[in-house]
Every structure is written in structure tokens, then in C-alpha cells.
Coordinates of C-alpha atoms and ligand atoms in Angstrom, one line a residue:
M1464 CA 19.7 -3.4 -11.0
K1465 CA 17.9 0.1 -11.6
K1466 CA 16.0 1.7 -9.6
F1467 CA 13.6 4.4 -10.5
I1468 CA 12.5 6.2 -7.1
L1469 CA 9.6 9.2 -7.2
T1470 CA 9.9 11.8 -4.5
E1471 CA 7.0 11.9 -1.7
D1472 CA 5.5 15.3 -3.7
A1473 CA 5.1 12.8 -6.6
L1474 CA 2.5 10.9 -4.9
P1475 CA -0.9 10.7 -7.1
R1476 CA -3.5 13.5 -5.7
Q1477 CA -6.3 11.7 -8.0
W1478 CA -7.3 8.0 -8.7
Y1479 CA -8.0 7.5 -12.1
N1480 CA -11.5 6.2 -12.3
I1481 CA -11.6 3.6 -15.7
L1482 CA -15.9 3.4 -15.7
P1483 CA -16.2 5.9 -18.3
D1484 CA -13.6 5.4 -20.5
L1485 CA -15.0 1.7 -20.5
P1486 CA -16.1 0.7 -24.4
A1487 CA -19.2 -0.1 -23.2
P1488 CA -20.9 0.9 -20.5
L1489 CA -20.6 -1.9 -17.5
P1490 CA -23.7 -4.1 -17.5
P1491 CA -25.4 -3.3 -14.1
Y1492 CA -25.0 -5.3 -10.7
L1493 CA -28.2 -6.7 -9.6
H1494 CA -30.3 -7.2 -6.6
P1495 CA -29.4 -10.7 -5.1
V1496 CA -32.9 -11.3 -4.2
T1497 CA -35.3 -8.9 -7.1
H1498 CA -32.3 -9.3 -9.7
E1499 CA -33.7 -5.6 -10.8
P1500 CA -30.5 -3.9 -10.9
L1501 CA -29.0 -2.4 -8.0
R1502 CA -29.9 0.9 -6.6
P1503 CA -26.7 2.4 -4.4
D1504 CA -28.5 2.6 -2.0
D1505 CA -28.6 -1.3 -1.7
L1506 CA -25.3 -1.0 -0.4
A1507 CA -26.1 1.5 2.8
P1508 CA -26.0 -1.6 5.0
L1509 CA -22.8 -3.1 4.0
L1510 CA -20.7 -0.1 2.6
P1511 CA -20.6 3.7 3.6
R1512 CA -21.8 6.1 1.4
T1513 CA -18.3 8.1 0.1
V1514 CA -17.5 4.3 -0.8
I1515 CA -21.1 3.4 -2.4
E1516 CA -21.0 6.7 -4.6
Q1517 CA -16.9 5.4 -5.9
E1518 CA -18.7 2.1 -6.5
F1519 CA -20.5 4.1 -9.3
A1520 CA -18.8 7.2 -10.1
Q1521 CA -18.4 8.1 -14.0
D1522 CA -15.8 10.9 -13.0
R1523 CA -12.5 10.0 -14.7
W1524 CA -10.4 11.5 -11.7
I1525 CA -11.4 11.4 -7.5
E1526 CA -9.7 13.2 -5.5
I1527 CA -7.0 11.3 -3.2
P1528 CA -8.4 12.5 0.7
E1529 CA -5.4 14.3 2.2
P1530 CA -5.3 12.0 5.6
V1531 CA -4.9 9.2 3.3
R1532 CA -2.1 10.1 1.3
D1533 CA -0.6 11.1 4.8
I1534 CA -0.9 7.4 5.7
Y1535 CA 0.3 6.5 1.7
R1536 CA 3.5 8.0 1.9
M1537 CA 4.6 5.9 5.1
W1538 CA 5.7 3.4 2.0
R1539 CA 4.7 5.3 -1.0
P1540 CA 5.1 5.9 -3.8
T1541 CA 6.9 2.6 -3.9
P1542 CA 9.9 2.0 -6.2
L1543 CA 9.8 0.4 -10.1
Y1544 CA 13.5 -1.7 -11.0
R1545 CA 14.4 -3.0 -14.0
A1546 CA 15.4 -6.4 -13.8
D1547 CA 18.4 -6.6 -15.7
R1548 CA 20.2 -9.0 -14.2
L1549 CA 17.1 -11.2 -14.8
E1550 CA 17.5 -10.0 -18.5
K1551 CA 20.6 -11.2 -18.3
A1552 CA 21.0 -15.0 -16.9
L1553 CA 17.2 -15.1 -19.9
G1554 CA 19.6 -13.9 -22.4
T1555 CA 17.1 -11.4 -23.9
P1556 CA 17.1 -9.0 -25.7
A1557 CA 13.5 -7.6 -23.5
K1558 CA 13.8 -5.3 -20.9
I1559 CA 11.6 -5.9 -17.9
Y1560 CA 10.2 -3.6 -15.4
F1561 CA 8.6 -4.5 -12.4
K1562 CA 6.8 -2.2 -9.8
Y1563 CA 7.5 -3.4 -6.3
E1564 CA 4.2 -3.2 -3.9
G1565 CA 5.7 -5.3 -0.6
V1566 CA 7.1 -1.8 0.6
S1567 CA 4.0 -1.7 2.7
P1568 CA 3.7 -2.2 6.5
A1569 CA 1.4 -5.4 5.1
G1570 CA 4.0 -6.4 3.0
S1571 CA 1.5 -6.8 -0.5
H1572 CA -0.8 -3.5 -2.5
K1573 CA -3.7 -4.5 -0.7
P1574 CA -3.1 -0.9 1.8
N1575 CA -3.3 1.3 -1.2
T1576 CA -7.5 0.5 -0.5
A1577 CA -7.4 -1.1 3.5
V1578 CA -6.8 2.8 4.5
P1579 CA -8.4 4.4 2.3
Q1580 CA -11.8 2.4 2.9
V1581 CA -11.2 2.3 6.6
F1582 CA -10.7 6.0 6.4
Y1583 CA -14.4 6.9 5.0
N1584 CA -15.8 4.3 7.5
S1585 CA -14.3 6.9 10.0
N1586 CA -15.4 9.5 9.0
E1587 CA -19.0 8.4 8.7
G1588 CA -19.3 7.0 12.0
V1589 CA -19.3 3.3 12.2
R1590 CA -17.1 1.8 14.7
R1591 CA -16.2 -1.2 13.1
V1592 CA -15.2 -3.0 9.6
T1593 CA -15.4 -6.5 9.2
T1594 CA -14.5 -8.9 6.2
E1595 CA -13.0 -12.4 4.8
T1596 CA -9.2 -13.3 4.2
G1597 CA -7.7 -16.1 2.6
A1598 CA -4.3 -16.2 3.1
G1599 CA -4.4 -13.3 5.3
Q1600 CA -2.9 -10.6 3.3
W1601 CA -5.8 -8.5 3.1
G1602 CA -7.2 -9.4 6.6
S1603 CA -3.8 -7.8 7.7
A1604 CA -3.9 -4.7 5.5
L1605 CA -7.0 -4.0 6.8
S1606 CA -6.6 -4.5 10.3
F1607 CA -3.3 -2.2 10.0
A1608 CA -5.3 0.5 9.0
G1609 CA -8.0 -0.3 11.5
S1610 CA -5.1 0.0 14.1
L1611 CA -4.3 3.6 12.4
F1612 CA -8.2 4.9 12.1
G1613 CA -8.7 3.4 15.7
V1614 CA -12.1 1.3 13.8
G1615 CA -12.3 -2.3 15.1
V1616 CA -11.9 -5.3 12.3
T1617 CA -13.0 -8.0 12.7
V1618 CA -11.8 -11.0 10.4
Y1619 CA -13.1 -14.0 9.0
M1620 CA -10.6 -16.3 7.7
V1621 CA -10.4 -19.4 5.4
K1622 CA -10.3 -22.1 7.9
A1623 CA -7.7 -24.3 6.3
S1624 CA -5.3 -21.1 5.8
Y1625 CA -6.1 -20.6 9.1
H1626 CA -4.2 -23.5 10.4
Q1627 CA -1.5 -23.5 7.9
K1628 CA -0.6 -19.8 7.9
P1629 CA -0.6 -18.8 11.3
Y1630 CA 1.7 -15.9 10.8
R1631 CA -0.7 -13.9 9.4
R1632 CA -2.6 -14.0 11.8
S1633 CA -0.1 -13.3 14.4
L1634 CA 0.2 -9.8 12.5
M1635 CA -3.7 -9.4 12.3
H1636 CA -3.7 -9.7 16.3
T1637 CA -0.5 -7.5 16.5
W1638 CA -2.4 -4.9 14.6
G1639 CA -5.9 -5.3 17.4
A1640 CA -7.9 -7.6 14.7
E1641 CA -9.9 -10.5 15.9
V1642 CA -10.0 -13.6 14.0
F1643 CA -12.1 -16.4 13.3
A1644 CA -11.7 -19.4 11.4
S1645 CA -14.1 -19.6 8.5
P1646 CA -17.1 -21.7 8.8
S1647 CA -17.7 -20.5 12.2
E1648 CA -20.2 -21.3 14.7
R1649 CA -20.7 -17.5 14.5
T1650 CA -22.9 -16.8 11.8
Q1651 CA -26.4 -18.6 10.1
A1652 CA -23.9 -18.7 7.0
G1653 CA -21.3 -20.4 8.6
R1654 CA -23.3 -22.8 10.6
D1655 CA -25.5 -23.9 7.3
V1656 CA -21.9 -25.4 5.6
L1657 CA -20.9 -26.9 9.0
A1658 CA -24.1 -28.5 9.1
K1659 CA -23.3 -30.2 5.7
D1660 CA -20.1 -30.8 6.5
P1661 CA -18.4 -30.1 9.6
D1662 CA -14.7 -30.3 8.8
S1663 CA -15.4 -27.9 5.7
P1664 CA -11.7 -26.3 5.1
G1665 CA -13.7 -23.1 4.2
S1666 CA -13.3 -20.6 1.2
L1667 CA -13.4 -17.0 0.5
G1668 CA -16.8 -17.0 -0.9
M1669 CA -18.4 -18.9 2.4
A1670 CA -15.7 -15.9 4.3
I1671 CA -17.9 -13.0 3.0
S1672 CA -21.4 -14.5 3.5
E1673 CA -20.0 -14.5 7.7
A1674 CA -18.4 -10.7 7.3
V1675 CA -21.6 -9.6 5.6
E1676 CA -23.4 -11.1 7.5
D1677 CA -22.0 -10.2 10.5
A1678 CA -22.0 -6.4 9.1
L1679 CA -25.5 -6.9 8.2
A1680 CA -26.1 -7.4 11.6
H1681 CA -24.9 -4.7 13.5
D1682 CA -25.7 -1.3 12.9
D1683 CA -22.2 0.4 13.6
T1684 CA -20.5 -2.1 11.4
R1685 CA -19.9 -2.1 7.7
F1686 CA -18.0 -4.6 5.3
A1687 CA -14.8 -4.3 3.5
L1688 CA -14.6 -5.9 0.3
G1689 CA -10.2 -6.2 -0.5
S1690 CA -11.1 -6.9 -4.7
A1691 CA -13.0 -7.4 -7.3
M1692 CA -15.3 -4.3 -7.1
N1693 CA -14.8 -0.6 -8.7
H1694 CA -13.7 1.4 -5.4
V1695 CA -11.2 -1.0 -4.9
V1696 CA -9.8 -0.8 -8.2
L1697 CA -10.0 2.3 -8.3
H1698 CA -7.8 2.8 -4.9
Q1699 CA -5.0 1.0 -6.3
T1700 CA -4.5 3.0 -9.8
V1701 CA -2.1 4.6 -7.0
I1702 CA 0.4 2.2 -8.6
G1703 CA 0.1 2.3 -12.6
L1704 CA -0.3 6.8 -11.8
E1705 CA 3.4 5.9 -9.9
A1706 CA 4.8 3.3 -12.6
Q1707 CA 3.9 6.0 -15.2
R1708 CA 5.8 8.7 -14.2
Q1709 CA 8.6 6.1 -13.6
L1710 CA 8.7 5.1 -16.9
E1711 CA 9.5 8.6 -18.5
M1712 CA 12.1 8.9 -15.5
A1713 CA 13.6 6.0 -17.9
G1714 CA 12.5 6.8 -20.8
D1715 CA 10.4 3.9 -21.8
Y1716 CA 6.4 3.5 -22.8
P1717 CA 5.8 -0.7 -21.8
D1718 CA 4.4 -2.7 -24.8
V1719 CA 3.0 -5.3 -22.2
V1720 CA 2.1 -5.3 -18.9
I1721 CA 1.5 -8.0 -16.9
G1722 CA -0.1 -9.0 -13.4
C1723 CA -1.6 -11.6 -11.2
V1724 CA -4.6 -12.1 -10.9
G1725 CA -7.1 -13.4 -8.0
G1726 CA -9.8 -10.6 -7.6
G1727 CA -7.5 -8.7 -10.1
S1728 CA -7.3 -5.7 -8.2
N1729 CA -3.6 -5.6 -8.6
F1730 CA -3.3 -5.9 -12.0
A1731 CA -6.0 -3.4 -12.7
G1732 CA -4.5 -0.8 -10.1
L1733 CA -1.3 -0.9 -12.4
A1734 CA -2.8 -1.6 -16.2
F1735 CA -5.7 1.0 -16.3
P1736 CA -4.0 4.3 -16.3
F1737 CA -2.2 2.6 -18.7
M1738 CA -5.0 1.1 -20.4
A1739 CA -6.8 4.5 -21.0
D1740 CA -3.8 4.9 -23.6
R1741 CA -4.7 1.8 -25.5
L1742 CA -9.0 2.7 -25.3
S1743 CA -8.3 6.6 -26.5
G1744 CA -6.0 5.0 -29.6
S1745 CA -2.8 7.1 -28.1
R1746 CA -1.3 3.6 -27.2
A1747 CA -3.5 1.1 -28.8
A1748 CA -1.0 -1.7 -29.3
T1749 CA -0.1 -2.2 -26.0
R1750 CA -1.0 -5.3 -24.4
F1751 CA -2.2 -6.8 -21.3
V1752 CA -1.8 -10.5 -19.7
A1753 CA -3.6 -11.2 -16.8
A1754 CA -1.7 -14.6 -15.2
E1755 CA -3.9 -16.9 -13.3
P1756 CA -3.4 -19.7 -11.1
A1757 CA -4.2 -23.0 -13.3
A1758 CA -6.3 -24.5 -9.9
C1759 CA -8.4 -21.3 -10.5
P1760 CA -9.2 -20.7 -13.9
T1761 CA -11.5 -17.6 -14.1
L1762 CA -10.7 -15.8 -17.3
T1763 CA -9.3 -18.9 -18.9
R1764 CA -11.6 -21.5 -18.3
G1765 CA -14.8 -19.1 -16.6
V1766 CA -18.3 -17.9 -17.8
Y1767 CA -18.8 -14.6 -18.3
G1768 CA -21.9 -14.4 -16.7
Y1769 CA -23.9 -13.0 -13.1
D1770 CA -22.8 -14.5 -10.2
Y1771 CA -23.1 -14.3 -6.3
P1772 CA -19.2 -13.1 -4.7
D1773 CA -20.4 -14.9 -1.8
T1774 CA -21.5 -18.4 -0.8
A1775 CA -24.1 -18.0 0.1
G1776 CA -25.4 -15.5 -2.5
L1777 CA -25.9 -12.5 0.2
G1778 CA -23.8 -9.8 -2.0
P1779 CA -24.9 -8.3 -5.3
L1780 CA -24.9 -10.5 -8.7
L1781 CA -21.7 -9.2 -10.2
P1782 CA -21.1 -9.2 -14.2
M1783 CA -18.0 -10.9 -14.2
R1784 CA -16.4 -14.3 -15.4
T1785 CA -16.6 -16.9 -12.8
V1786 CA -16.3 -20.1 -12.0
G1787 CA -19.3 -20.3 -9.5
H1788 CA -19.8 -19.0 -6.6
N1789 CA -19.7 -22.8 -5.1
F1790 CA -16.0 -23.9 -7.1
I1791 CA -13.8 -25.0 -4.5
P1792 CA -10.2 -24.8 -5.4
A1793 CA -7.6 -27.1 -4.5
P1794 CA -5.5 -24.8 -1.6
I1795 CA -2.8 -23.8 -3.9
H1796 CA -0.2 -22.1 -1.9
A1797 CA -0.7 -18.2 -3.6
G1798 CA -3.6 -18.3 -1.4
G1799 CA -4.9 -14.6 -2.9
L1800 CA -5.4 -16.0 -5.5
R1801 CA -8.7 -18.3 -5.0
F1802 CA -11.2 -16.2 -5.3
H1803 CA -13.8 -17.6 -7.9
G1804 CA -14.7 -14.0 -10.1
D1805 CA -12.9 -10.7 -11.1
A1806 CA -13.2 -7.2 -11.3
P1807 CA -16.7 -6.9 -13.9
T1808 CA -14.4 -4.1 -15.2
L1809 CA -11.6 -6.5 -15.8
C1810 CA -13.8 -8.8 -17.1
A1811 CA -15.0 -6.2 -19.7
L1812 CA -12.4 -5.7 -21.2
H1813 CA -11.4 -9.1 -21.4
D1814 CA -14.2 -9.9 -23.2
K1815 CA -13.9 -7.4 -25.2
G1816 CA -10.4 -8.6 -26.6
H1817 CA -7.8 -5.6 -24.5
V1818 CA -6.8 -8.0 -22.0
E1819 CA -5.0 -12.0 -22.2
A1820 CA -5.1 -14.2 -20.4
R1821 CA -3.3 -17.4 -18.9
A1822 CA -2.8 -19.5 -16.4
Y1823 CA -0.3 -21.4 -14.7
Q1824 CA 0.7 -24.6 -12.4
Q1825 CA 2.3 -24.0 -9.5
N1826 CA 5.5 -25.4 -9.7
E1827 CA 6.4 -23.3 -13.1
V1828 CA 5.6 -20.3 -11.0
F1829 CA 7.4 -21.0 -7.7
A1830 CA 10.9 -21.9 -10.4
E1831 CA 10.5 -18.3 -11.7
A1832 CA 10.1 -16.9 -7.7
V1833 CA 13.0 -18.8 -7.0
R1834 CA 15.3 -18.0 -10.3
F1835 CA 14.3 -14.4 -9.6
A1836 CA 15.2 -14.5 -6.0
R1837 CA 18.8 -15.7 -7.3
H1838 CA 19.5 -13.2 -9.8
E1839 CA 17.5 -10.1 -8.6
G1840 CA 17.2 -10.6 -4.6
F1841 CA 13.5 -10.5 -3.5
V1842 CA 12.1 -13.5 -2.3
I1843 CA 8.1 -12.3 -3.2
A1844 CA 4.8 -13.6 -3.0
P1845 CA 4.0 -16.9 -4.8
E1846 CA 0.5 -14.7 -6.3
S1847 CA 3.3 -12.7 -7.9
A1848 CA 4.9 -15.5 -9.0
H1849 CA 2.1 -15.2 -11.4
A1850 CA 2.6 -12.1 -13.0
L1851 CA 6.6 -12.8 -13.1
R1852 CA 5.9 -16.2 -14.9
G1853 CA 4.1 -14.2 -17.5
A1854 CA 6.6 -11.6 -17.7
V1855 CA 9.7 -14.4 -18.4
Q1856 CA 7.2 -15.8 -21.1
E1857 CA 7.1 -12.5 -22.6
A1858 CA 10.4 -12.1 -22.4
L1859 CA 11.5 -15.5 -23.9
A1860 CA 9.4 -15.0 -26.7
A1861 CA 11.2 -11.7 -27.3
K1862 CA 14.4 -13.9 -27.7
E1863 CA 12.9 -16.4 -29.5
A1864 CA 11.3 -13.5 -32.3
G1865 CA 14.8 -11.5 -32.1
E1866 CA 12.7 -8.4 -31.2
E1867 CA 13.1 -5.7 -28.3
R1868 CA 9.9 -5.7 -25.7
T1869 CA 9.2 -3.1 -22.9
I1870 CA 7.5 -5.5 -20.5
L1871 CA 6.4 -4.0 -17.0
F1872 CA 4.9 -6.7 -14.4
G1873 CA 3.2 -5.9 -11.1
L1874 CA 5.1 -7.4 -7.6
S1875 CA 2.2 -7.3 -5.4
G1876 CA 3.6 -8.4 -2.4
H1877 CA 6.9 -10.3 -0.6
G1878 CA 6.8 -13.5 0.1
N1879 CA 8.4 -13.3 3.9
F1880 CA 5.1 -15.5 4.9
D1881 CA 5.1 -17.8 2.0
L1882 CA 8.3 -19.8 3.1
A1883 CA 6.9 -23.2 4.1
A1884 CA 5.3 -22.7 1.1
F1885 CA 9.4 -22.5 -0.5
D1886 CA 10.0 -24.7 1.7
A1887 CA 7.8 -27.4 -0.3
Y1888 CA 8.7 -26.7 -3.3
L1889 CA 12.4 -26.9 -2.6
A1890 CA 11.9 -30.7 -1.4
G1891 CA 10.1 -31.2 -4.5
R1892 CA 6.9 -32.1 -2.7
L1893 CA 4.7 -29.4 -4.3
E1894 CA 1.7 -30.9 -6.7
D1895 CA 0.3 -29.8 -9.8
L1896 CA -3.1 -31.0 -10.7
P1897 CA -5.3 -31.4 -12.7
L1898 CA -9.0 -29.6 -13.1
P1899 CA -11.2 -32.0 -14.6
Q1900 CA -14.2 -30.1 -16.9
E1901 CA -16.4 -31.6 -14.7
Q1902 CA -15.9 -30.0 -11.4
L1903 CA -15.6 -27.3 -13.2
D1904 CA -19.2 -27.8 -15.1
E1905 CA -20.3 -28.6 -11.5
A1906 CA -19.8 -25.2 -9.8
L1907 CA -21.2 -23.7 -13.4
S1908 CA -24.4 -25.4 -13.2
E1909 CA -25.2 -23.4 -9.9
L1910 CA -25.1 -19.7 -12.3
P1911 CA -28.2 -17.5 -11.9
A1912 CA -27.3 -16.2 -15.4
T1913 CA -25.3 -15.9 -18.2
L1914 CA -24.4 -12.8 -20.2
R1915 CA -23.3 -15.3 -23.4
A1916 CA -26.7 -15.7 -24.5
Ligands
LIG29 C1 -4.7 -10.9 -2.8 C2 -2.9 -10.6 -3.6 C3 -3.2 -10.7 -4.8 C4 -4.1 -11.5 -5.2 O1 -5.6 -10.4 -5.1 P1 -5.9 -8.9 -6.9 O2 -7.1 -8.4 -5.6 O3 -5.7 -10.2 -7.7 O4 -4.7 -7.8 -6.7 C5 -2.2 -10.5 -5.4 N1 -1.0 -10.1 -4.7 C6 -0.6 -10.5 -3.9 C7 0.5 -10.1 -2.9 C8 -1.6 -10.3 -2.7 O5 -1.5 -10.2 -1.8

């Protein structure tokens, strides 16, 4: 295994903002009630001012504040590895590189945005942030960041995961956060769901509604989102900016960049600095592959339209590919990939043919995770294993074609809290469930508008 390490002074000083480089301007967000284009001020009750500015910023480079860089240095720059043992096992002429984000205190890429978001909130006098979490990676990242800045954190955790993934809950409690199973009795959005279905397992969309409602009801409280929005994607570009320097050290440039997609933030964070080269024409042939679960097939089977980020329709309408804000995906183990929509920037690039998408079933994904553990050592998150599956497919396609190919994939987190899922796979207890078109059609029939007239 070859490892490419950057020194601390190579830590990026700026994030890369892709908005000015998109082939066409991003369609505007819409106000959830009036459906008029959203004004930055509309977000003021929800997000701190600096984060709102970043959401709409047209500057290509945005300064990373020094207190944020100081915390990034706890685990950044993260290592880039060449998976040469896996290459050998596959018998492929392709080179496989991966950027490893599992070294952060919370175990994934999510602190890359949790830290600046809490920093800006703290700077602007916010006392508490609320959020949603599925499997708990985002909730734990925000709890970690909150503990560093002395900002309170309230997490609405999807009820099914709250009971299935007790250790991520323990992590959040250890960092001092309060955690509620969603849907809860604490909000109108939660009570409405429970009135209809007292046994609701919850969903990310419901948990977002609860966290938004809680933030709106308290003056000293704001909301923090873990993926999809422009400012989150912006913060995650530290991943790709570092990877560019590391591949230069290796004397390589990727032919294909691959990431798993839940809301799209780790994929975009790794891919967008390279995407800039494709869009400028200097590396026009580089391909980009988004890997998603077949159980929540946003890019491969969704519709490009306007949709709410949450079930109750409290958040702005986002121009994105979506399977519908009422869609409840099967309880797959890659809990972080169960969001119904994706980052508007990623969806716009996918729509213009700059990003390919593939959907994978759980068993093929876990088979790759196990093979990877046995050749490369790391036990990786089920989410990340979707990207790995995409990388292996590319490596095998290169072998078939008898050609060289340089593959870069994002390894978004470790799997140390997912061992129950590995147990289930190893015991042959994982199911690959079909997703009938009628189930998708039902959720899609409630879309407010499509961008494909
Ligand atoms: C949350 C999470 C994801 C999915 O979120 P994105 O915003 O799509 O990156 C992927 N991998 C891990 C390890 C996660 O925690």
C-alpha cells in the first residue's frame, strides 16, 4: 500500500466554490410557501449570515477562517492511498487511489462542514444548533463541533436508527448533545406524523422538519444541514483540493473520480476541484461517477424537479433530482445514503451529462467492503463501500478492455460503528429488496413542480 501524506502547511487556505463555473446558472431556490425565488433574508431565521452568504456566493475561492483551519489540523490533511493490494487481487492494469476521510474524530468527512458551520454560528452569537441525523454520522459530527465551540446541539435522529445504532447515540451524548428519536412529541411536525402513524420509523425528511421547526421557534437557535446545500458542498472541497496535490505527488491525474452519494456532499467535495478542470476544458475527458443505493435511487430513477428538503415542507424548494420528500426508503444499512434528494449543483451537472450515476444493492456493496478489508485492511462504512463498488467495476472494465485507467474514489468514513451490518452480511442475512416503480410513482406524484416541462 502506498500512502501520500501532505504536511500541515499544505492544508488548503480556501474552499472552492463551483457556482461561478457551472455550465449554466443554478435554477433559483424557491420560497416554500409563495414559490417565489428565495431571497437570502428568507433564510435568516434558519442559518447564520455568513453561511447564507456562502450559499449564494459567486466568488470562486472562499477563505477558510483560521480557527477552522486550526481544528481541521487535528486530522487534516487526510491521507491518500494507492490500493495496490486490491489492484493485484483484481488482476487489473488500473490504478486505484482512495482519499480516506475516516481519520476525523467523528469517523467521516462530515466534520469538514460541521466545524465551519458551528464556528459561524458561534461567531454570530447563536447559542444552540438543531439538526437531523439518520444513522448518526452527521449528528455526531455536529456534536463534536458543538463541544469545541461551546454551542449546544439538539439532534433529531431517525427513530429506526435511534434504536438500531445505539453507539452513535452514545458518541453524541459523550460530546454533550441532546438526542431525540424522530418523529417526536416535541414538535408539531413530529406530532402530526405520530397522530397518523404512532409506529412511524421516521425518515430524514421528517427529522429535518422537526429540527427546522425547533430552530424557527427559538431566537438563539439556528439549524444546520449536513449535506446537499451549496455551503456544505463548498466546505467539503478541502477533500478534493488536498487530493489534487497528493495525486501530483504521485505523478498522476484521475481518468475517473467516484464517490458515494447520499445528499452529495462527499462526492462533490472530492469531485468538484477536478470537475473545474473538466468544465474549463483542460481535462475534458475525466469522468465522474456517483454511486447510490438501489433502495434510494435519486439520480438513477428520480425526477429533476423542485422539491422540499423535508417532509413537512418547511425548507426551501430546491432544484434537484428527487424521489419525493415523502419517499421512505427501505432500512438499508447505508443509512447515510437515504436522503430523497441530492445537492442542486451535483444534479445540475448530472443533468448536463457531466456526472454518471450507478445504483447498487447491499449485498454487492458489502461483498466489496469485505474484500477491501481483507486486502487493504480498513473496515469501511457501508456508504463508502458504494464508491468502492463503483471503483472496482471501473477497474474490472479496464482489465476487460486491456487498458490503463487511473481511478480515484472517496472513502468517506470508517465502518467501526457498522459492525452489526457486517455481521448480518457475513451471516447471509442481508436482503436485496426490489423497489417497484409504483412505490416511486406514488412519492413522485406529490412533487410541487418539475424542471422538465
Ligand atoms: C453521511 C455520509 C455519507 C453520505 O452523505 P453525502 O452528503 O452524500 O456525502 C457518505 N458516507 C459517510 C461515511 C457518511 O457519514
